[in-house]
């Protein structure tokens, strides 16, 4: 992608109302533009990252056995009257009336709708266990949207919903999502700690939040430090027997402020391992049994032929919030430092003299070779001065910078810089490509 043909409206300064670093950097890097309070346009660079994050979430959901569908953003109010949540949900719900005076709402979550889909088609326990997910925009009319995409009003969420014949099976579904979340966030270069959490308007009595530790996090959290460094289980697990992995984490103390028990924290955690921090909630999973299947009569004929209300859980990931969380966890004074797995481009090729045919030829050859090797490349072919090009490359956080100037062309070398470490090396293109991998 030639930068001279792209759309990257970077800013020298962040607007004063951007208080936290991820909001400042997303605006300065030309990734989003606020259209209304808590409502954003996703500009090209931001959308590329959003799509990569979404794809990792999708892959890990499917690895854990979930099946993707897509539900609409608009829902009938009557559906929410069946579960009793229409009035209970409060002012966060955006209520809409259409031209026929029908009452609709912009979905803040989809428990009712997915239960309606399930009850319309599934009648036998033989179809269970089932986990359906989608990645869809939600609307919550937050009283105080702030921190950019971290607390928006329209935001992208992956929400999955599990259906099981009984609680024991539902807990296995819960464990599959628990492990899928550990793997998902690890793939994004995040250390997300599962913590006992409050169930709030979603309901139920078993819930964990996945918290990324960050000084600007909205949540105050308390946990055993060992949890932070534990490696993710990875893909090679027995997806039908994860209890030991889950117990290995839930046996250590970790709680959000609402669930914190100071005495238990004290007695359960060794002196040197007690961590109190702020964190960002990037995922939240719930088991809530028949809370929705009972009022909505979602039931299946069991092995004995008796009708049984299905046991459900729901599992959310803040897909758009994750851009903010990753930046909070991975940036420096020069800008964003994208983990390789979510970077908008793998390499930025920087042309130090855009009016020099020899340099342009060498740059275009490098872009071609990198793309042939499967790398996504942003080619800064603009006539911006070198200092400005380096500043932009650092700001937008592309993991590798490959710089070519007249001297390098004469010597048959390029300069390669690893954004995360700042490490630079001067070497022939083929060796630079090996280094990039
Ligand atoms: N206002 C918001 N802006 C951005 N992300 C949000 C917002 N509210 C929630 N999220 C993200 O969405 C995730 C799931 O939201 S939730 O309310 O906890 N859970 C649910 O809605 C369940 N239905 C999960 S399927 C949260 O963990 C958080 O990461």
Short mmCIF file of C-alpha atoms and ligand atoms in Angstrom, two decimals:
data_model
loop_
_atom_site.label_atom_id
_atom_site.label_comp_id
_atom_site.label_asym_id
_atom_site.label_seq_id
_atom_site.Cartn_x
_atom_site.Cartn_y
_atom_site.Cartn_z
CA UNK A 1 0.00 0.00 0.00
CA UNK A 2 1.54 3.35 -1.04
CA UNK A 3 1.16 5.96 1.69
CA UNK A 4 0.72 8.58 -1.04
CA UNK A 5 -2.46 6.75 -2.07
CA UNK A 6 -3.66 5.79 1.43
CA UNK A 7 -5.82 7.73 3.90
CA UNK A 8 -3.88 8.26 7.11
CA UNK A 9 -4.88 11.58 8.73
CA UNK A 10 -2.27 11.66 11.50
CA UNK A 11 -2.30 14.50 14.01
CA UNK A 12 0.71 16.25 15.58
CA UNK A 13 -1.17 16.78 18.85
CA UNK A 14 -4.04 14.85 20.42
CA UNK A 15 -7.21 16.88 21.14
CA UNK A 16 -7.23 18.05 24.75
CA UNK A 17 -10.30 15.97 25.69
CA UNK A 18 -8.36 12.74 25.07
CA UNK A 19 -7.23 11.89 28.59
CA UNK A 20 -5.60 8.45 28.36
CA UNK A 21 -2.69 7.49 26.15
CA UNK A 22 -4.58 4.93 24.03
CA UNK A 23 -7.24 7.50 23.13
CA UNK A 24 -4.57 10.12 22.34
CA UNK A 25 -2.55 7.74 20.18
CA UNK A 26 -5.54 6.34 18.26
CA UNK A 27 -6.52 9.88 17.31
CA UNK A 28 -2.97 10.97 16.49
CA UNK A 29 -2.33 7.80 14.44
CA UNK A 30 -5.40 8.54 12.29
CA UNK A 31 -7.18 5.35 13.39
CA UNK A 32 -10.57 6.74 14.48
CA UNK A 33 -12.62 9.90 14.29
CA UNK A 34 -15.33 10.71 16.83
CA UNK A 35 -18.70 11.28 15.14
CA UNK A 36 -20.69 11.72 18.34
CA UNK A 37 -20.11 11.02 22.03
CA UNK A 38 -18.98 7.39 22.25
CA UNK A 39 -19.55 6.84 18.52
CA UNK A 40 -16.58 6.52 16.14
CA UNK A 41 -15.75 6.25 12.49
CA UNK A 42 -13.08 3.57 11.98
CA UNK A 43 -10.50 5.02 9.61
CA UNK A 44 -8.41 2.69 7.40
CA UNK A 45 -5.52 2.05 9.80
CA UNK A 46 -7.82 1.47 12.78
CA UNK A 47 -10.07 -0.81 10.77
CA UNK A 48 -7.14 -3.02 9.74
CA UNK A 49 -6.26 -3.59 13.40
CA UNK A 50 -9.93 -4.11 14.36
CA UNK A 51 -10.24 -6.77 11.65
CA UNK A 52 -7.08 -8.58 12.77
CA UNK A 53 -8.26 -8.63 16.39
CA UNK A 54 -11.67 -9.85 15.26
CA UNK A 55 -10.06 -12.67 13.26
CA UNK A 56 -8.03 -13.92 16.25
CA UNK A 57 -11.19 -13.91 18.38
CA UNK A 58 -13.07 -15.81 15.65
CA UNK A 59 -10.34 -18.45 15.27
CA UNK A 60 -10.15 -19.15 19.00
CA UNK A 61 -13.96 -19.34 19.31
CA UNK A 62 -14.09 -21.88 16.49
CA UNK A 63 -11.17 -23.84 17.96
CA UNK A 64 -13.23 -24.16 21.16
CA UNK A 65 -16.17 -25.52 19.15
CA UNK A 66 -18.34 -22.42 18.83
CA UNK A 67 -20.26 -21.83 15.57
CA UNK A 68 -20.53 -18.35 14.05
CA UNK A 69 -23.74 -16.66 12.95
CA UNK A 70 -24.73 -13.00 12.72
CA UNK A 71 -27.72 -11.48 14.51
CA UNK A 72 -29.08 -8.00 13.66
CA UNK A 73 -28.25 -4.90 15.70
CA UNK A 74 -31.97 -4.04 16.00
CA UNK A 75 -34.26 -6.15 18.19
CA UNK A 76 -37.97 -6.18 19.00
CA UNK A 77 -38.84 -4.82 22.43
CA UNK A 78 -41.34 -7.65 22.89
CA UNK A 79 -38.50 -10.16 22.94
CA UNK A 80 -37.04 -8.36 25.96
CA UNK A 81 -40.46 -8.20 27.60
CA UNK A 82 -40.49 -12.02 27.62
CA UNK A 83 -37.35 -12.14 29.77
CA UNK A 84 -38.43 -9.18 31.89
CA UNK A 85 -35.31 -7.18 31.01
CA UNK A 86 -36.97 -4.51 28.83
CA UNK A 87 -37.74 -2.24 31.74
CA UNK A 88 -35.02 -3.56 34.03
CA UNK A 89 -32.23 -2.67 31.60
CA UNK A 90 -32.69 1.06 32.26
CA UNK A 91 -31.46 4.20 30.44
CA UNK A 92 -28.53 2.44 28.79
CA UNK A 93 -30.97 0.89 26.33
CA UNK A 94 -31.52 2.89 23.12
CA UNK A 95 -35.24 2.50 22.37
CA UNK A 96 -36.50 3.10 18.86
CA UNK A 97 -39.96 3.38 17.29
CA UNK A 98 -40.30 2.61 13.59
CA UNK A 99 -42.75 4.12 11.08
CA UNK A 100 -45.42 1.58 12.05
CA UNK A 101 -45.02 2.60 15.69
CA UNK A 102 -43.37 -0.78 16.40
CA UNK A 103 -41.07 -0.70 19.45
CA UNK A 104 -37.49 -1.73 18.68
CA UNK A 105 -34.14 -1.35 20.43
CA UNK A 106 -30.49 -1.22 19.40
CA UNK A 107 -29.15 -4.39 21.04
CA UNK A 108 -26.80 -3.96 24.01
CA UNK A 109 -26.47 -7.77 24.16
CA UNK A 110 -28.26 -10.76 22.64
CA UNK A 111 -29.32 -13.32 25.27
CA UNK A 112 -33.02 -12.98 24.39
CA UNK A 113 -32.50 -13.08 20.63
CA UNK A 114 -30.20 -16.10 20.63
CA UNK A 115 -32.62 -17.93 22.93
CA UNK A 116 -35.43 -17.15 20.50
CA UNK A 117 -33.35 -18.50 17.59
CA UNK A 118 -32.49 -21.64 19.59
CA UNK A 119 -36.08 -22.36 20.70
CA UNK A 120 -37.31 -21.99 17.14
CA UNK A 121 -35.18 -24.84 15.85
CA UNK A 122 -33.74 -27.10 18.57
CA UNK A 123 -36.09 -29.64 20.20
CA UNK A 124 -33.83 -32.55 21.13
CA UNK A 125 -30.92 -32.99 23.56
CA UNK A 126 -29.09 -34.70 20.69
CA UNK A 127 -28.32 -31.23 19.27
CA UNK A 128 -26.45 -30.32 22.50
CA UNK A 129 -23.96 -29.10 23.52
CA UNK A 130 -24.21 -26.08 21.25
CA UNK A 131 -22.32 -22.78 21.35
CA UNK A 132 -23.34 -20.03 18.92
CA UNK A 133 -21.42 -16.76 18.60
CA UNK A 134 -21.37 -13.61 16.55
CA UNK A 135 -19.24 -10.49 16.28
CA UNK A 136 -21.63 -7.57 16.10
CA UNK A 137 -21.96 -3.90 17.00
CA UNK A 138 -23.75 -3.13 20.27
CA UNK A 139 -25.20 0.07 21.65
CA UNK A 140 -25.22 1.03 25.31
CA UNK A 141 -26.20 4.61 26.05
CA UNK A 142 -23.44 5.04 28.64
CA UNK A 143 -24.04 8.12 30.77
CA UNK A 144 -20.36 9.05 30.46
CA UNK A 145 -18.69 7.56 27.39
CA UNK A 146 -14.95 8.29 27.73
CA UNK A 147 -11.42 7.10 27.01
CA UNK A 148 -12.19 6.76 23.32
CA UNK A 149 -13.14 3.24 22.23
CA UNK A 150 -12.47 1.95 25.74
CA UNK A 151 -15.93 3.02 26.90
CA UNK A 152 -17.94 3.80 23.77
CA UNK A 153 -21.68 3.84 23.17
CA UNK A 154 -21.53 1.93 19.89
CA UNK A 155 -18.90 -0.79 20.20
CA UNK A 156 -17.93 -4.12 18.65
CA UNK A 157 -18.41 -7.21 20.78
CA UNK A 158 -17.97 -10.93 20.26
CA UNK A 159 -20.79 -12.54 22.18
CA UNK A 160 -21.16 -16.30 22.40
CA UNK A 161 -24.03 -18.26 23.94
CA UNK A 162 -23.90 -21.88 25.10
CA UNK A 163 -26.78 -24.36 25.39
CA UNK A 164 -26.49 -27.56 27.47
CA UNK A 165 -28.77 -30.27 28.87
CA UNK A 166 -27.71 -29.70 32.49
CA UNK A 167 -25.42 -27.69 34.77
CA UNK A 168 -22.53 -30.16 34.63
CA UNK A 169 -22.43 -29.95 30.84
CA UNK A 170 -22.88 -26.16 30.97
CA UNK A 171 -19.84 -25.88 33.23
CA UNK A 172 -17.80 -27.75 30.64
CA UNK A 173 -18.99 -25.20 28.07
CA UNK A 174 -17.98 -22.45 30.48
CA UNK A 175 -14.53 -24.02 30.85
CA UNK A 176 -14.08 -24.18 27.06
CA UNK A 177 -14.71 -20.44 26.83
CA UNK A 178 -12.47 -19.79 29.86
CA UNK A 179 -9.55 -21.54 28.12
CA UNK A 180 -10.39 -20.01 24.71
CA UNK A 181 -10.17 -16.56 26.34
CA UNK A 182 -6.78 -17.30 27.90
CA UNK A 183 -5.50 -18.35 24.46
CA UNK A 184 -7.18 -15.44 22.64
CA UNK A 185 -5.66 -12.66 24.72
CA UNK A 186 -2.24 -14.34 24.83
CA UNK A 187 -2.19 -14.40 21.01
CA UNK A 188 -2.66 -10.62 21.08
CA UNK A 189 0.36 -10.22 23.34
CA UNK A 190 -1.82 -9.41 26.35
CA UNK A 191 -1.61 -10.75 29.91
CA UNK A 192 -5.30 -11.06 30.81
CA UNK A 193 -6.10 -12.37 34.30
CA UNK A 194 -9.43 -14.19 34.95
CA UNK A 195 -11.09 -12.76 38.04
CA UNK A 196 -14.25 -13.63 39.95
CA UNK A 197 -16.77 -11.01 38.89
CA UNK A 198 -20.18 -9.62 39.57
CA UNK A 199 -22.89 -10.80 37.16
CA UNK A 200 -24.83 -7.51 36.92
CA UNK A 201 -27.69 -7.12 34.39
CA UNK A 202 -26.70 -10.30 32.52
CA UNK A 203 -27.39 -12.42 35.63
CA UNK A 204 -26.45 -15.84 36.95
CA UNK A 205 -24.15 -16.89 39.75
CA UNK A 206 -20.87 -17.83 38.07
CA UNK A 207 -18.86 -15.22 36.25
CA UNK A 208 -15.27 -14.27 35.48
CA UNK A 209 -13.91 -11.06 34.01
CA UNK A 210 -10.66 -11.15 32.03
CA UNK A 211 -8.62 -8.16 33.11
CA UNK A 212 -5.57 -6.62 31.41
CA UNK A 213 -3.49 -4.87 34.05
CA UNK A 214 -3.04 -1.19 33.13
CA UNK A 215 -2.66 1.96 35.25
CA UNK A 216 -5.47 3.65 33.32
CA UNK A 217 -7.86 0.71 33.81
CA UNK A 218 -11.32 1.55 35.13
CA UNK A 219 -11.42 -1.48 37.39
CA UNK A 220 -9.62 -1.85 40.70
CA UNK A 221 -8.48 -5.48 40.99
CA UNK A 222 -6.78 -7.74 43.54
CA UNK A 223 -4.96 -10.94 42.60
CA UNK A 224 -2.19 -13.43 43.24
CA UNK A 225 0.79 -12.23 41.20
CA UNK A 226 1.45 -15.79 39.96
CA UNK A 227 -1.62 -15.48 37.74
CA UNK A 228 -0.08 -12.69 35.67
CA UNK A 229 2.86 -14.72 34.40
CA UNK A 230 1.09 -18.05 33.81
CA UNK A 231 1.41 -19.07 30.14
CA UNK A 232 -1.84 -19.65 28.23
CA UNK A 233 -2.90 -23.33 27.89
CA UNK A 234 -2.46 -23.22 24.09
CA UNK A 235 -4.46 -25.13 21.47
CA UNK A 236 -3.35 -28.63 22.37
CA UNK A 237 -5.78 -29.30 25.22
CA UNK A 238 -8.62 -31.79 25.76
CA UNK A 239 -11.57 -29.48 25.15
CA UNK A 240 -13.88 -31.86 27.03
CA UNK A 241 -11.78 -31.99 30.16
CA UNK A 242 -10.45 -28.56 31.13
CA UNK A 243 -11.42 -28.52 34.80
CA UNK A 244 -7.81 -28.93 35.98
CA UNK A 245 -6.66 -25.97 33.88
CA UNK A 246 -9.53 -23.81 35.12
CA UNK A 247 -8.99 -24.90 38.74
CA UNK A 248 -5.29 -24.10 38.33
CA UNK A 249 -6.29 -20.47 37.90
CA UNK A 250 -9.43 -20.14 39.98
CA UNK A 251 -7.68 -21.72 42.98
CA UNK A 252 -5.53 -18.58 43.20
CA UNK A 253 -7.11 -15.39 44.53
CA UNK A 254 -8.27 -12.91 41.89
CA UNK A 255 -11.25 -10.58 42.30
CA UNK A 256 -12.57 -7.32 40.99
CA UNK A 257 -13.45 -4.60 43.49
CA UNK A 258 -17.13 -5.65 43.66
CA UNK A 259 -16.17 -9.20 44.64
CA UNK A 260 -13.05 -8.48 46.73
CA UNK A 261 -12.75 -10.12 50.17
CA UNK A 262 -9.72 -8.58 51.89
CA UNK A 263 -9.55 -11.20 54.63
CA UNK A 264 -9.64 -14.04 52.12
CA UNK A 265 -7.01 -12.26 50.00
CA UNK A 266 -4.81 -11.99 53.06
CA UNK A 267 -5.16 -15.63 54.11
CA UNK A 268 -5.09 -17.18 50.65
CA UNK A 269 -2.15 -15.33 49.09
CA UNK A 270 1.50 -15.36 50.15
CA UNK A 271 2.91 -12.02 51.33
CA UNK A 272 5.08 -11.37 48.29
CA UNK A 273 2.34 -12.40 45.83
CA UNK A 274 -0.43 -9.96 46.71
CA UNK A 275 -1.03 -7.62 43.72
CA UNK A 276 -3.40 -4.65 43.84
CA UNK A 277 -3.72 -2.90 40.49
CA UNK A 278 -6.00 -1.20 38.03
CA UNK A 279 -7.18 -3.16 35.03
CA UNK A 280 -9.17 -3.09 31.82
CA UNK A 281 -11.99 -5.61 31.42
CA UNK A 282 -11.51 -7.12 27.96
CA UNK A 283 -13.82 -10.12 28.40
CA UNK A 284 -16.57 -11.32 30.68
CA UNK A 285 -18.11 -14.80 30.87
CA UNK A 286 -21.25 -15.93 32.67
CA UNK A 287 -23.11 -19.11 33.58
CA UNK A 288 -26.76 -18.34 34.29
CA UNK A 289 -28.57 -21.66 33.99
CA UNK A 290 -32.24 -21.29 32.98
CA UNK A 291 -32.51 -17.51 33.55
CA UNK A 292 -33.57 -17.02 29.91
CA UNK A 293 -34.64 -20.52 28.84
CA UNK A 294 -37.31 -20.72 31.58
CA UNK A 295 -39.26 -17.51 30.80
CA UNK A 296 -38.72 -18.01 27.06
CA UNK A 297 -39.54 -21.74 27.15
CA UNK A 298 -36.39 -22.88 25.39
CA UNK A 299 -36.42 -26.58 26.14
CA UNK A 300 -35.43 -29.90 24.59
CA UNK A 301 -36.70 -33.46 24.98
CA UNK A 302 -34.15 -35.20 27.22
CA UNK A 303 -32.95 -38.85 26.85
CA UNK A 304 -36.01 -39.86 28.92
CA UNK A 305 -38.28 -37.93 26.56
CA UNK A 306 -39.05 -35.36 29.28
CA UNK A 307 -38.89 -31.66 28.28
CA UNK A 308 -35.92 -29.94 29.95
CA UNK A 309 -35.14 -26.22 30.00
CA UNK A 310 -31.62 -25.80 28.65
CA UNK A 311 -28.76 -24.48 30.78
CA UNK A 312 -27.06 -21.46 29.23
CA UNK A 313 -24.05 -19.21 29.52
CA UNK A 314 -22.90 -16.12 27.66
CA UNK A 315 -19.37 -15.03 26.88
CA UNK A 316 -18.37 -11.54 25.73
CA UNK A 317 -15.16 -10.03 24.38
CA UNK A 318 -14.77 -6.30 23.87
CA UNK A 319 -13.33 -6.45 20.33
CA UNK A 320 -13.14 -2.68 19.79
CA UNK A 321 -12.10 -2.07 23.42
CA UNK A 322 -9.12 -4.37 22.79
CA UNK A 323 -7.44 -1.80 20.53
CA UNK A 324 -7.33 0.58 23.49
CA UNK A 325 -6.26 -2.14 25.91
CA UNK A 326 -3.41 -3.30 23.66
CA UNK A 327 -2.14 0.27 23.22
CA UNK A 328 -2.31 0.91 26.98
CA UNK A 329 -0.21 -2.22 27.46
CA UNK A 330 2.16 -1.60 24.52
CA UNK A 331 3.33 1.93 23.69
CA UNK A 332 6.20 4.35 24.38
CA UNK A 333 6.77 8.10 24.05
CA UNK A 334 7.08 7.80 20.26
CA UNK A 335 3.73 6.07 19.87
CA UNK A 336 2.06 2.68 19.52
CA UNK A 337 3.99 -0.62 19.56
CA UNK A 338 1.70 -3.19 17.88
CA UNK A 339 2.25 -6.85 18.74
CA UNK A 340 3.00 -8.65 15.45
CA UNK A 341 -0.30 -10.58 15.56
CA UNK A 342 -2.51 -7.48 15.39
CA UNK A 343 -0.32 -4.91 13.57
CA UNK A 344 -2.06 -3.10 10.67
CA UNK A 345 0.95 -3.82 8.44
CA UNK A 346 3.94 -6.10 9.03
CA UNK A 347 6.55 -3.72 7.56
CA UNK A 348 6.73 -0.02 6.67
CA UNK A 349 9.23 0.69 3.85
CA UNK A 350 10.59 4.22 4.20
CA UNK A 351 11.95 5.96 1.08
CA UNK A 352 14.46 8.60 2.20
CA UNK A 353 14.57 10.41 -1.14
CA UNK A 354 11.34 10.13 -3.10
CA UNK A 355 12.74 12.16 -6.02
CA UNK A 356 15.69 9.82 -6.59
CA UNK A 357 14.88 7.17 -9.25
CA UNK A 358 17.49 4.75 -7.91
CA UNK A 359 16.07 4.90 -4.41
CA UNK A 360 12.50 4.55 -5.69
CA UNK A 361 13.50 1.51 -7.75
CA UNK A 362 15.16 -0.12 -4.73
CA UNK A 363 12.13 0.62 -2.53
CA UNK A 364 9.68 -0.81 -5.05
CA UNK A 365 11.83 -3.93 -5.37
CA UNK A 366 11.84 -4.32 -1.60
CA UNK A 367 8.04 -3.86 -1.39
CA UNK A 368 7.56 -6.42 -4.14
CA UNK A 369 9.87 -8.97 -2.47
CA UNK A 370 8.22 -8.50 0.95
CA UNK A 371 4.71 -8.86 -0.49
CA UNK A 372 5.79 -11.90 -2.48
CA UNK A 373 6.92 -13.35 0.87
CA UNK A 374 3.40 -12.78 2.23
CA UNK A 375 4.09 -9.64 4.23
CA UNK A 376 1.66 -6.70 4.35
CA UNK A 377 3.61 -3.54 3.54
CA UNK A 378 2.96 0.18 3.92
CA UNK A 379 5.33 2.03 1.56
CA UNK A 380 6.04 5.61 2.63
CA UNK A 381 6.65 7.06 -0.84
CA UNK A 382 5.65 10.59 0.19
CA UNK A 383 7.93 13.62 -0.17
CA UNK A 384 7.84 14.19 3.61
CA UNK A 385 11.29 14.87 5.10
CA UNK A 386 13.05 11.84 6.73
CA UNK A 387 12.48 12.98 10.33
CA UNK A 388 8.76 13.22 9.70
CA UNK A 389 8.72 9.77 8.10
CA UNK A 390 10.47 8.17 11.07
CA UNK A 391 8.12 9.93 13.49
CA UNK A 392 5.06 8.67 11.60
CA UNK A 393 6.45 5.13 11.44
CA UNK A 394 7.07 5.16 15.20
CA UNK A 395 3.65 6.72 15.93
CA UNK A 396 1.60 4.15 13.99
CA UNK A 397 3.58 1.32 15.56
CA UNK A 398 4.37 -0.97 12.61
CA UNK A 399 6.61 -3.73 14.01
CA UNK A 400 9.39 -3.43 11.33
CA UNK A 401 10.75 -0.30 9.62
CA UNK A 402 12.86 -0.90 6.48
CA UNK A 403 14.60 2.31 5.36
CA UNK A 404 16.29 2.86 2.02
CA UNK A 405 18.33 5.96 1.02
CA UNK A 406 20.93 6.87 -1.65
CA UNK A 407 23.86 5.68 0.51
CA UNK A 408 22.19 2.33 1.13
CA UNK A 409 21.46 1.88 -2.57
CA UNK A 410 25.13 2.56 -3.37
CA UNK A 411 26.25 0.02 -0.77
CA UNK A 412 23.52 -2.55 -1.53
CA UNK A 413 22.10 -2.41 1.98
CA UNK A 414 18.94 -1.34 3.81
CA UNK A 415 18.42 -0.21 7.42
CA UNK A 416 16.09 -2.42 9.45
CA UNK A 417 14.58 -1.28 12.77
CA UNK A 418 12.51 -3.37 15.20
CA UNK A 419 9.92 -0.92 16.60
CA UNK A 420 9.49 -2.71 19.92
CA UNK A 421 13.18 -2.76 20.89
CA UNK A 422 14.45 0.11 18.76
CA UNK A 423 17.22 -2.26 17.61
CA UNK A 424 18.65 -1.21 14.22
CA UNK A 425 20.82 -3.11 11.75
CA UNK A 426 22.25 -2.31 8.30
CA UNK A 427 22.26 -5.35 6.00
CA UNK A 428 21.40 -6.55 2.50
CA UNK A 429 17.67 -6.84 1.70
CA UNK A 430 17.64 -10.64 1.66
CA UNK A 431 19.15 -10.78 5.15
CA UNK A 432 16.68 -8.15 6.35
CA UNK A 433 13.84 -10.30 5.04
CA UNK A 434 15.20 -13.30 6.93
CA UNK A 435 15.30 -11.17 10.10
CA UNK A 436 11.66 -10.17 9.55
CA UNK A 437 10.80 -13.84 9.15
N1 LIG B 1 -19.24 0.64 26.58
C1 LIG B 1 -18.38 -0.28 26.15
N2 LIG B 1 -17.43 0.06 25.24
C2 LIG B 1 -16.54 -0.87 24.80
N3 LIG B 1 -16.53 -2.16 25.20
C3 LIG B 1 -17.46 -2.53 26.10
C4 LIG B 1 -18.43 -1.64 26.62
N4 LIG B 1 -19.22 -2.32 27.49
C5 LIG B 1 -18.75 -3.59 27.51
N5 LIG B 1 -17.71 -3.72 26.69
C6 LIG B 1 -16.94 -4.93 26.43
O1 LIG B 1 -17.84 -6.00 26.14
C7 LIG B 1 -17.51 -7.11 26.96
C8 LIG B 1 -18.78 -7.93 27.22
O2 LIG B 1 -19.76 -7.09 27.79
S1 LIG B 1 -20.53 -7.66 29.05
O3 LIG B 1 -21.56 -6.72 29.34
O4 LIG B 1 -19.58 -7.88 30.08
N6 LIG B 1 -21.13 -9.07 28.64
C9 LIG B 1 -22.18 -9.21 27.83
O5 LIG B 1 -22.70 -8.31 27.26
C10 LIG B 1 -22.65 -10.63 27.67
N7 LIG B 1 -23.84 -10.64 26.85
C11 LIG B 1 -21.60 -11.46 27.07
S2 LIG B 1 -22.16 -12.36 25.73
C12 LIG B 1 -16.92 -6.51 28.22
O6 LIG B 1 -16.07 -7.45 28.87
C13 LIG B 1 -16.12 -5.34 27.65
O7 LIG B 1 -14.83 -5.77 27.24
#
